[in-house]
Coordinates of C-alpha atoms in Angstrom, one line a residue:
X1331 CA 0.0 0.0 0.0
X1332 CA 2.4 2.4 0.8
X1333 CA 4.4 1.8 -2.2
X1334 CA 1.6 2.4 -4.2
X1335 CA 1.2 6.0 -2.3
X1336 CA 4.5 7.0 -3.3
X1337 CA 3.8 6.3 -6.7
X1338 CA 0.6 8.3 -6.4
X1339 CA 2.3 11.2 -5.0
X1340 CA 5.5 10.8 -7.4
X1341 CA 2.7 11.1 -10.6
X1342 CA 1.2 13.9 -9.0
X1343 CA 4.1 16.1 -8.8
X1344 CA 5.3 14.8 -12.8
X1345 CA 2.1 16.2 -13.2
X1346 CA 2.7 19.6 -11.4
X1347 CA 6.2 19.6 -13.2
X1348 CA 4.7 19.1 -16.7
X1349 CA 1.9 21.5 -16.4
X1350 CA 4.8 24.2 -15.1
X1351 CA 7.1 22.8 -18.6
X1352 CA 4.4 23.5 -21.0
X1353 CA 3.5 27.1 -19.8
X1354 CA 7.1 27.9 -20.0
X1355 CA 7.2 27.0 -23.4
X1356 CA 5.1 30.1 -24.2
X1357 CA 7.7 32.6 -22.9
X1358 CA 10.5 31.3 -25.3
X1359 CA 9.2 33.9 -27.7
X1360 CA 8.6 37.5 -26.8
X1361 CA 5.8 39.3 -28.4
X1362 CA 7.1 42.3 -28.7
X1363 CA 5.0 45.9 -29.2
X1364 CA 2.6 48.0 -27.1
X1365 CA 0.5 51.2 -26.9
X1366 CA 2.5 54.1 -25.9
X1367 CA 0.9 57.1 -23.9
X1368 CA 1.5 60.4 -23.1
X1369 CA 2.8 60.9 -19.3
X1370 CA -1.0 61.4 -18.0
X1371 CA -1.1 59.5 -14.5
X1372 CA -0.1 60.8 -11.1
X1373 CA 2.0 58.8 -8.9
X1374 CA 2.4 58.0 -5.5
X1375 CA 6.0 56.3 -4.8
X1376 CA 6.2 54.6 -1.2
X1377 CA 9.9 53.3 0.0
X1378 CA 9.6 50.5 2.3
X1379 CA 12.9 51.6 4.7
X1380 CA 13.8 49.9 8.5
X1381 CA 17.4 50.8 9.3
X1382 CA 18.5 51.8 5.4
X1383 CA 21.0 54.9 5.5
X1384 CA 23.2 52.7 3.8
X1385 CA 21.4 52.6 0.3
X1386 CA 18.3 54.7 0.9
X1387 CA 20.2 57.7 -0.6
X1388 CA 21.3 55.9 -3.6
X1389 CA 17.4 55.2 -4.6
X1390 CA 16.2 58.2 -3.8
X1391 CA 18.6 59.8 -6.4
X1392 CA 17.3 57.2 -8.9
X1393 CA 14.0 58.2 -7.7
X1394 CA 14.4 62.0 -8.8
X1395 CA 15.7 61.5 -11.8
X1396 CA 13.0 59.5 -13.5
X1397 CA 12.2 60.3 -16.9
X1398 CA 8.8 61.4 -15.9
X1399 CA 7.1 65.3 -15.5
X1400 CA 7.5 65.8 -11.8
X1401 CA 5.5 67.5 -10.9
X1402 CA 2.9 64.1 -11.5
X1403 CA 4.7 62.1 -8.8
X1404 CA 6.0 62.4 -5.2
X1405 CA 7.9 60.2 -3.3
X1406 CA 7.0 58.7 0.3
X1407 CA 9.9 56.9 2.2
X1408 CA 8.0 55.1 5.3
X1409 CA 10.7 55.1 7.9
X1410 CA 9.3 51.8 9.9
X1411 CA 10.8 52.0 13.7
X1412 CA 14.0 52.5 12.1
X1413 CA 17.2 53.7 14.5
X1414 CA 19.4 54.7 12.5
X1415 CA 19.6 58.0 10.6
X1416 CA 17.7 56.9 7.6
X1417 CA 14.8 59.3 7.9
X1418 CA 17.1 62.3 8.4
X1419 CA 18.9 61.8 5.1
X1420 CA 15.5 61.6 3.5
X1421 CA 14.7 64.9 4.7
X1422 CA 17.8 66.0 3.2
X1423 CA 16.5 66.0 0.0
X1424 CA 13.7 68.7 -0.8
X1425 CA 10.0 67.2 -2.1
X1426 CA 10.5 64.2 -0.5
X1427 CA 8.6 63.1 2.1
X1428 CA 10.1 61.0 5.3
X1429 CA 7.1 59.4 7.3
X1430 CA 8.4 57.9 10.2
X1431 CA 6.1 54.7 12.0
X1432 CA 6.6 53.9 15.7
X1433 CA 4.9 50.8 16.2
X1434 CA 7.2 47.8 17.6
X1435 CA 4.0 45.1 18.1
X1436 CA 3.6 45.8 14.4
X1437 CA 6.7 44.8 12.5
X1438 CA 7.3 44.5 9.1
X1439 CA 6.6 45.3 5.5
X1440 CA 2.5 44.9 5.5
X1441 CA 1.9 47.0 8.6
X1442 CA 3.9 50.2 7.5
X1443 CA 2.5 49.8 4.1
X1444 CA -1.1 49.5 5.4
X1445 CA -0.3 52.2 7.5
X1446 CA 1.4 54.3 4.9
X1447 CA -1.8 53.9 2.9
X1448 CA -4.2 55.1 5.8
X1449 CA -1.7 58.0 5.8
X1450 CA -2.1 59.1 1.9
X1451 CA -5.5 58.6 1.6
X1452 CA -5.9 61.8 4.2
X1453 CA -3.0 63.8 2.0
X1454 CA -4.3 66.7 0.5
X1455 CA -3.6 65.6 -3.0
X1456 CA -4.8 62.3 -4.1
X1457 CA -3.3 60.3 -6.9
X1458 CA -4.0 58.4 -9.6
X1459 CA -1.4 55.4 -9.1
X1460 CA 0.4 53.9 -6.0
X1461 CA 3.8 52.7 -7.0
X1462 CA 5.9 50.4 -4.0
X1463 CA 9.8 50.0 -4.0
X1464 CA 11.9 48.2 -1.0
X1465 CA 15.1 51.3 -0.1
X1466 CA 18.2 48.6 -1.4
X1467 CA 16.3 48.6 -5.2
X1468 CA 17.1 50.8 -7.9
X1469 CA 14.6 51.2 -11.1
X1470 CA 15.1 51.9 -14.2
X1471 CA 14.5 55.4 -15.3
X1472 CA 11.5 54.9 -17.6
X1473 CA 9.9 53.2 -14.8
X1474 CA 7.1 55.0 -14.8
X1475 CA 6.2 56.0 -18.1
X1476 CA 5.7 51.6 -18.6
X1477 CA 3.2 51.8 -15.2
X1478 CA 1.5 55.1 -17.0
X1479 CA 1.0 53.0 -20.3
X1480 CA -0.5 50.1 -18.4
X1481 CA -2.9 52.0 -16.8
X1482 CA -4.3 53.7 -19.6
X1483 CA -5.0 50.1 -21.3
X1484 CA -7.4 49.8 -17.9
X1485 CA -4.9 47.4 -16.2
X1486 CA -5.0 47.7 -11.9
X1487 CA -2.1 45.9 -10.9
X1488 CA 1.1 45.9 -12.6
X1489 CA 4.4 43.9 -11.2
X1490 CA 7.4 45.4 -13.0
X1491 CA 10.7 43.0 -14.1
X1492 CA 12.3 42.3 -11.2
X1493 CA 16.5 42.3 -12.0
X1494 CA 19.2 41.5 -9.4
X1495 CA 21.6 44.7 -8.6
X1496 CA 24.2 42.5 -7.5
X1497 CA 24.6 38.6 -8.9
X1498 CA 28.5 39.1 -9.4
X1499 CA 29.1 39.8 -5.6
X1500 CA 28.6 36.0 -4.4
X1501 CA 28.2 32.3 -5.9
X1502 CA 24.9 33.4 -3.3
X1503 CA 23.9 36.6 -5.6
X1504 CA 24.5 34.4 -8.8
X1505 CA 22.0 31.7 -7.8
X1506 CA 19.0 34.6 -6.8
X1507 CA 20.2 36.2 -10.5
X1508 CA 19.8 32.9 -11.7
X1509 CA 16.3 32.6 -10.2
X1510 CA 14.5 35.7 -11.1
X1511 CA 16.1 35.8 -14.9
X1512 CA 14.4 32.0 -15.3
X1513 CA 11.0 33.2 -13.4
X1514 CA 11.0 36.5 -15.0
X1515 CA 11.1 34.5 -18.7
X1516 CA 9.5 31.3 -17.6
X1517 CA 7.1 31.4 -15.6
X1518 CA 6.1 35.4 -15.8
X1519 CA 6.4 36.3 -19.6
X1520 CA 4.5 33.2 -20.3
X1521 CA 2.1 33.8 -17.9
X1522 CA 1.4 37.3 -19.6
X1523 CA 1.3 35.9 -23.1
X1524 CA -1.5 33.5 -21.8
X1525 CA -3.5 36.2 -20.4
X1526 CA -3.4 34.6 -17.5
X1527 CA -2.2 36.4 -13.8
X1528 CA 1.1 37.2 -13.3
X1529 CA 2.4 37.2 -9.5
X1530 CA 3.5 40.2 -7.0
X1531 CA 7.2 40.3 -6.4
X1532 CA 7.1 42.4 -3.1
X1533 CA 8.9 45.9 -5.1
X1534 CA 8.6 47.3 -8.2
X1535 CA 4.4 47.2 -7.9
X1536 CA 1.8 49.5 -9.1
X1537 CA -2.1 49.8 -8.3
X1538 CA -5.0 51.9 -9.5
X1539 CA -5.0 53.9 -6.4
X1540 CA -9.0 53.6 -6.2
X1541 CA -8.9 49.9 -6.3
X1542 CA -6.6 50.3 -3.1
X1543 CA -9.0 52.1 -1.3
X1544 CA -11.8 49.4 -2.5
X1545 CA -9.6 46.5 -1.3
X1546 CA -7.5 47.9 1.6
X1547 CA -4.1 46.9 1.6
X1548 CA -5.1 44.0 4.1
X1549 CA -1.8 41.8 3.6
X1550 CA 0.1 41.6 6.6
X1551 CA 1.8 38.3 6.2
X1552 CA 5.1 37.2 5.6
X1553 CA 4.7 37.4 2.1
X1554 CA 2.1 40.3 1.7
X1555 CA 3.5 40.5 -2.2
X1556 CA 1.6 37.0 -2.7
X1557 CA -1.4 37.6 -0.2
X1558 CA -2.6 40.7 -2.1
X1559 CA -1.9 38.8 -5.5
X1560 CA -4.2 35.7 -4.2
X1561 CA -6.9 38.5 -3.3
X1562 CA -6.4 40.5 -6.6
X1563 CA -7.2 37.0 -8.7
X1564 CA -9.9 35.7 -6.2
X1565 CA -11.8 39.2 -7.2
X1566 CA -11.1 38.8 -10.9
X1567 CA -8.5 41.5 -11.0
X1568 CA -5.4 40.0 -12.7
X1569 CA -2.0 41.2 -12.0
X1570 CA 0.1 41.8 -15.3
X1571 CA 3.5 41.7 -15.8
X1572 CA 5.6 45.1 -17.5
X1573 CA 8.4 43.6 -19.5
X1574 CA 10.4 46.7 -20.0
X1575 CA 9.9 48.4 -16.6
X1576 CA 13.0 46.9 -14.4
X1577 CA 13.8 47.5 -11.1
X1578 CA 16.8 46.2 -9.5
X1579 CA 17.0 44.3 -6.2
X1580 CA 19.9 43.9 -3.9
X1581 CA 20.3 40.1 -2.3
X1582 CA 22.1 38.8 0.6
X1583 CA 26.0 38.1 0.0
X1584 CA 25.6 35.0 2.7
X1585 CA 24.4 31.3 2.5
X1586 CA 23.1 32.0 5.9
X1587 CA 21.4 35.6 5.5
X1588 CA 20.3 34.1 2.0
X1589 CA 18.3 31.4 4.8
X1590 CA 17.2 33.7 7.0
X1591 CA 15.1 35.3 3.9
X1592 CA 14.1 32.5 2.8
X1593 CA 12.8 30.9 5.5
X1594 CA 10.7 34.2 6.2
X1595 CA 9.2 34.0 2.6
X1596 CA 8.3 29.8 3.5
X1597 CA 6.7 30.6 6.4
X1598 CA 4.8 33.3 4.8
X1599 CA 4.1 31.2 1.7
X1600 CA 2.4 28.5 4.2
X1601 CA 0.2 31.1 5.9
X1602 CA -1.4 32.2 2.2
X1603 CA -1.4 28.5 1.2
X1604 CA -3.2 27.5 4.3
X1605 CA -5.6 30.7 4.2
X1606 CA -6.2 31.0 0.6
X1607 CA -5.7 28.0 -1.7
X1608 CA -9.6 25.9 -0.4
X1609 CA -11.7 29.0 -1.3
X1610 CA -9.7 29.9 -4.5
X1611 CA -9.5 26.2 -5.8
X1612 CA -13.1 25.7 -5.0
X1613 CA -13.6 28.9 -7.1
X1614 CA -11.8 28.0 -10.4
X1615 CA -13.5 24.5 -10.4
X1616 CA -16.9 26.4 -10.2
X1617 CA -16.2 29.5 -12.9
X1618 CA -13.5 27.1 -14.9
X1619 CA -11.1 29.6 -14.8
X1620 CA -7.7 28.4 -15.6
X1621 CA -6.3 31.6 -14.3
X1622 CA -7.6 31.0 -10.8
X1623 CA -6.5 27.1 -10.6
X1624 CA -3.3 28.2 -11.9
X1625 CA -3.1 30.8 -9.2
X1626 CA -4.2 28.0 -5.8
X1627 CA -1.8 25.4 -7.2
X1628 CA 1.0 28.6 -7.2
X1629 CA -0.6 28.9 -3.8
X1630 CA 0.7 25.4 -2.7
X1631 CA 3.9 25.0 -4.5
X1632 CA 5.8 25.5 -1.0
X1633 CA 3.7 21.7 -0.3
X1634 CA 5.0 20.7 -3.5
X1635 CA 8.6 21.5 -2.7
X1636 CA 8.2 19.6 0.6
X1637 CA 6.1 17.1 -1.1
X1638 CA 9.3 16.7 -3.4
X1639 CA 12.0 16.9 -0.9
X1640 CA 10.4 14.0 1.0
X1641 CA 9.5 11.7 -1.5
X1642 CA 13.1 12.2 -2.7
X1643 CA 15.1 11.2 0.6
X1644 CA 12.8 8.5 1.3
X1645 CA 13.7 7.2 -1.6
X1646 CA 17.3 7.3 -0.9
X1647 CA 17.0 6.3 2.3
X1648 CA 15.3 3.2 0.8
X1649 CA 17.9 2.4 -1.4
X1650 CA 20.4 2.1 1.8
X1651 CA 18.2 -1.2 2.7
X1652 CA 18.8 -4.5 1.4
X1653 CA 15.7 -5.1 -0.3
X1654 CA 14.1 -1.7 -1.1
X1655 CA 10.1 -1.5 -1.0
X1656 CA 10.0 1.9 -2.8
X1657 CA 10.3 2.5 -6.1
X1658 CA 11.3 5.9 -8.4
X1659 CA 8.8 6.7 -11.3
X1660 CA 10.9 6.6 -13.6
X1661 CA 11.6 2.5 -13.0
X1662 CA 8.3 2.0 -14.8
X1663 CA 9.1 4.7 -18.2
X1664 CA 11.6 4.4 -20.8
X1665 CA 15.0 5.4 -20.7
X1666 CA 14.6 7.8 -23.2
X1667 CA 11.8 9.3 -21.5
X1668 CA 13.9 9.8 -17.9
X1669 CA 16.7 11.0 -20.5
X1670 CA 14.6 13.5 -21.9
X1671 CA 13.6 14.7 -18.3
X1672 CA 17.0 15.5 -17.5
X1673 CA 17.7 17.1 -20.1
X1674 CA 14.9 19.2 -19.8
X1675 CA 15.4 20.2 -16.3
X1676 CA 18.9 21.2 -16.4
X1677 CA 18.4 23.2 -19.8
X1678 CA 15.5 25.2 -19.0
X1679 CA 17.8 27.6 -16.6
X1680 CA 20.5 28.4 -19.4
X1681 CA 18.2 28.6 -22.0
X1682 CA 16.5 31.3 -20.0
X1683 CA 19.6 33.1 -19.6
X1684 CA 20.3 33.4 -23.0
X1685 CA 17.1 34.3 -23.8
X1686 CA 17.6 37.2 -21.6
X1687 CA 20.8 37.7 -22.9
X1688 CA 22.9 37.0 -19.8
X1689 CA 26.2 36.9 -21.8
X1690 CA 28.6 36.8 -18.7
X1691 CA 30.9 33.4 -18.7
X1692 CA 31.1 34.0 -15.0
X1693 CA 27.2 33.3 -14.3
X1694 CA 26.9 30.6 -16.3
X1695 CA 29.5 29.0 -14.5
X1696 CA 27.7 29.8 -11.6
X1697 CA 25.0 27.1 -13.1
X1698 CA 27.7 24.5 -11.7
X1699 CA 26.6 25.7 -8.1
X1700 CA 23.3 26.6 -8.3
X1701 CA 22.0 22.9 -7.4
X1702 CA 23.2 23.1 -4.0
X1703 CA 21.2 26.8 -4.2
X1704 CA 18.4 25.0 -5.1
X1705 CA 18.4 21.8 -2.6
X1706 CA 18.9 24.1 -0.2
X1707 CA 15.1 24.7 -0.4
X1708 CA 14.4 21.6 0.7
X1709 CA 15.7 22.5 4.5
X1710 CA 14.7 25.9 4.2
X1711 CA 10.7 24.2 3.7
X1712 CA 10.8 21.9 6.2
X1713 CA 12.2 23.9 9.2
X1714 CA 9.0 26.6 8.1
X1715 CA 6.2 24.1 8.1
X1716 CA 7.0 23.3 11.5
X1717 CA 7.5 27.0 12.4
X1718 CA 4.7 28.5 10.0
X1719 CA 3.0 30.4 12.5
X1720 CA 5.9 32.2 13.2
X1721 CA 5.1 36.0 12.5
X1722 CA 8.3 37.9 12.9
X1723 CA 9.6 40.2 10.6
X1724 CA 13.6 39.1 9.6
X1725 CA 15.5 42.5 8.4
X1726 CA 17.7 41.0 5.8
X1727 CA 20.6 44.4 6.0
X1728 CA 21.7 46.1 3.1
X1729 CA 24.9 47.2 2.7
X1730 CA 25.8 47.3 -1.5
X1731 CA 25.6 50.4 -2.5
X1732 CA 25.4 51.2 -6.1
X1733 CA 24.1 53.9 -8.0
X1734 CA 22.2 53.6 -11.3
X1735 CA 24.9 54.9 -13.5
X1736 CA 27.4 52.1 -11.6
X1737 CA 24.8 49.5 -12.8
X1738 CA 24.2 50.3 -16.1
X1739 CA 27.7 50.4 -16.5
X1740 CA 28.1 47.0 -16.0
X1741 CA 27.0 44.2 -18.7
X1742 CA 25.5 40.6 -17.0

């Protein structure tokens, strides 16, 4: 019986895999072309910052020099119980606003943005857009012209490309580059060229400003990026994905502060999946919306990955015995069919890389360490399930400072 389980569970996840493989498929090609608009939309730009004087100068220099009128955006740096000097350098620099948050039984991103929000809607001037960066990103200076073309085709939520300032620093850096350049082609662009939802990557997000105040921000989890995302799709409102608008995120130098984030985005990821994935899965099956099924299974990919590291070591573990009871899958297909697999699954990452024109020798030699990147997961997953109620807010420190000009100096 319980062999016949793990062969359940192992065709369940070839399943899972497969379904992921052939969406892929549709971002190999870009279509390319879109409506351009005349700058029209006002923005609202709100700087999540605890404890940034390091690198919260550097962005708001990026911020003021967007290629945009203005005089139709401000920018908001929420200055969340930080100790540091952080909200005097952003008073250093004239039209920008430093709003500093006291609240230390309310940590982390989702309560200063909520708060932030509650904040702007009693400003004297409203706006039409609300625009969210993390203080260690940089963006790219046509930023918001792309979120201003989006929202005058009518689209409500728009999740910008996000790029990796820093993948040279560390084999660490490499291996998140590595990540978001396959996600960004593979499982993004596709999703895009579907028509189906796109996901929320935490920075580099815009809303329709009135759909905020409909909703409320109302994602205070680990992972508010995905909570909102799951309550976008359940209400029909799709989140889409702007190609061309980049932003650039700093990540940790260290295997260990690379775990610490990690972990906080597992534990967050099991919170969503637990609240979310019944009532939105229940919800697809009723309307037979692909988009929404598409969206609870994303839901529940942190039970997949633990699911999958399992099944794996109990396999192994098997194999140590003298007559194993468990057997792999791929015992039962032909060879050419597990050869095929393989080859698939270590291919899709450089092929991704090429196709976004990653031309530096240096990261795809990185490829050679980026399994042990990727089995960390495994760990990382089960340590959260047991500790998924955990609510505590992890400050991953920034410290590389670049400036735009540094950046775009330098070809990946």
């Amino acid at each position: 019986m319980w062999s016949v389980l793990f062969l359940i569970a192992q065709v369940y996840l070839a399943v899972i895999g497969l379904y992921q493989f052939v969406l892929s498929l549709f971002g190999i090609v870009r279509k390319r072309g879109s409506l351009r608009h005349p700058p029209k939309k006002s923005f609202a730009i709100l700087v999540a910052a605890h404890n940034e004087e390091a690198v919260i100068g550097a962005l708001v220099d990026n911020l003021l020099k967007l290629n945009y009128p203005r005089e139709l955006y401000d920018i908001f740096v929420i200055c969340d119980n930080c100790t540091d000097r952080t909200a005097d350098i952003v008073r250093g620099y004239p039209g920008v606003y430093a709003m500093e948050r006291h609240n230390p039984h309310q940590r982390g991103k989702g309560y200063a943005i909520e708060w932030m929000l509650r904040e702007l809607w009693n400003f004297p001037r409203q706006y039409d857009a609300v625009v969210m960066f993390d203080a260690d990103n940089l963006v790219d200076p046509d930023f918001l012209l792309h979120m201003n073309n989006d929202l005058c085709e009518g689209h409500k939520v728009i999740q910008g490309y996000l790029d990796t300032k820093n993948p040279n620093d560390s084999w660490i850096t490499a291996a998140y580059g590595i990540t978001y350049w396959y996600c960004n082609r593979m499982w993004q662009l596709s999703r895009k060229q579907l028509k189906m939802a796109n996901f929320l990557g935490g920075t580099g997000m815009c809303f329709d400003a009135a759909l905020l105040k409909e909703m409320g921000w109302g994602a205070t989890s680990l992972v508010e990026d995905l909570e909102f995302s799951v309550r976008c799709i359940k209400r029909g409102i799709y989140p889409v994905l702007n190609y061309e608008a980049r932003v650039f995120d700093e990540k940790p130098l260290s295997f260990k502060a690379s775990v610490r984030q990690r972990l906080r985005w597992m534990q967050g990821h099991f919170t969503v999946a637990r609240r979310y994935f019944f009532p939105l899965f229940w919800q697809a099956l009723r309307e037979r919306n692909l988009a929404k099924l598409d969206t609870a299974l994303y839901a529940i990919t942190v039970y997949h990955v633990l699911l999958g590291a399992f099944l794996t070591i109990a396999l192994w573990v098997d194999q140590l015995r003298a007559e194993p009871a468990l057997d792999s899958l791929y015992a039962y297909l032909p060879w050419w069919v597990t050869a095929i697999v393989v080859f698939c699954s270590v291919a899709q990452f450089p092929v991704a890389m090429a196709l976004e024109r990653v031309r530096s020798w240096k990261m795809y030699a990185m490829l050679l360490l980026f399994p042990v990147f990727l089995l960390s997961w495994w760990p990382i997953t089960l340590y959260a399930f047991f500790t998924q109620n955990n609510r505590t807010w992890s400050h991953t420190r920034h410290t590389r400072v670049l400036r735009l000009e540094e950046l775009q100096g330098k070809q990946v």
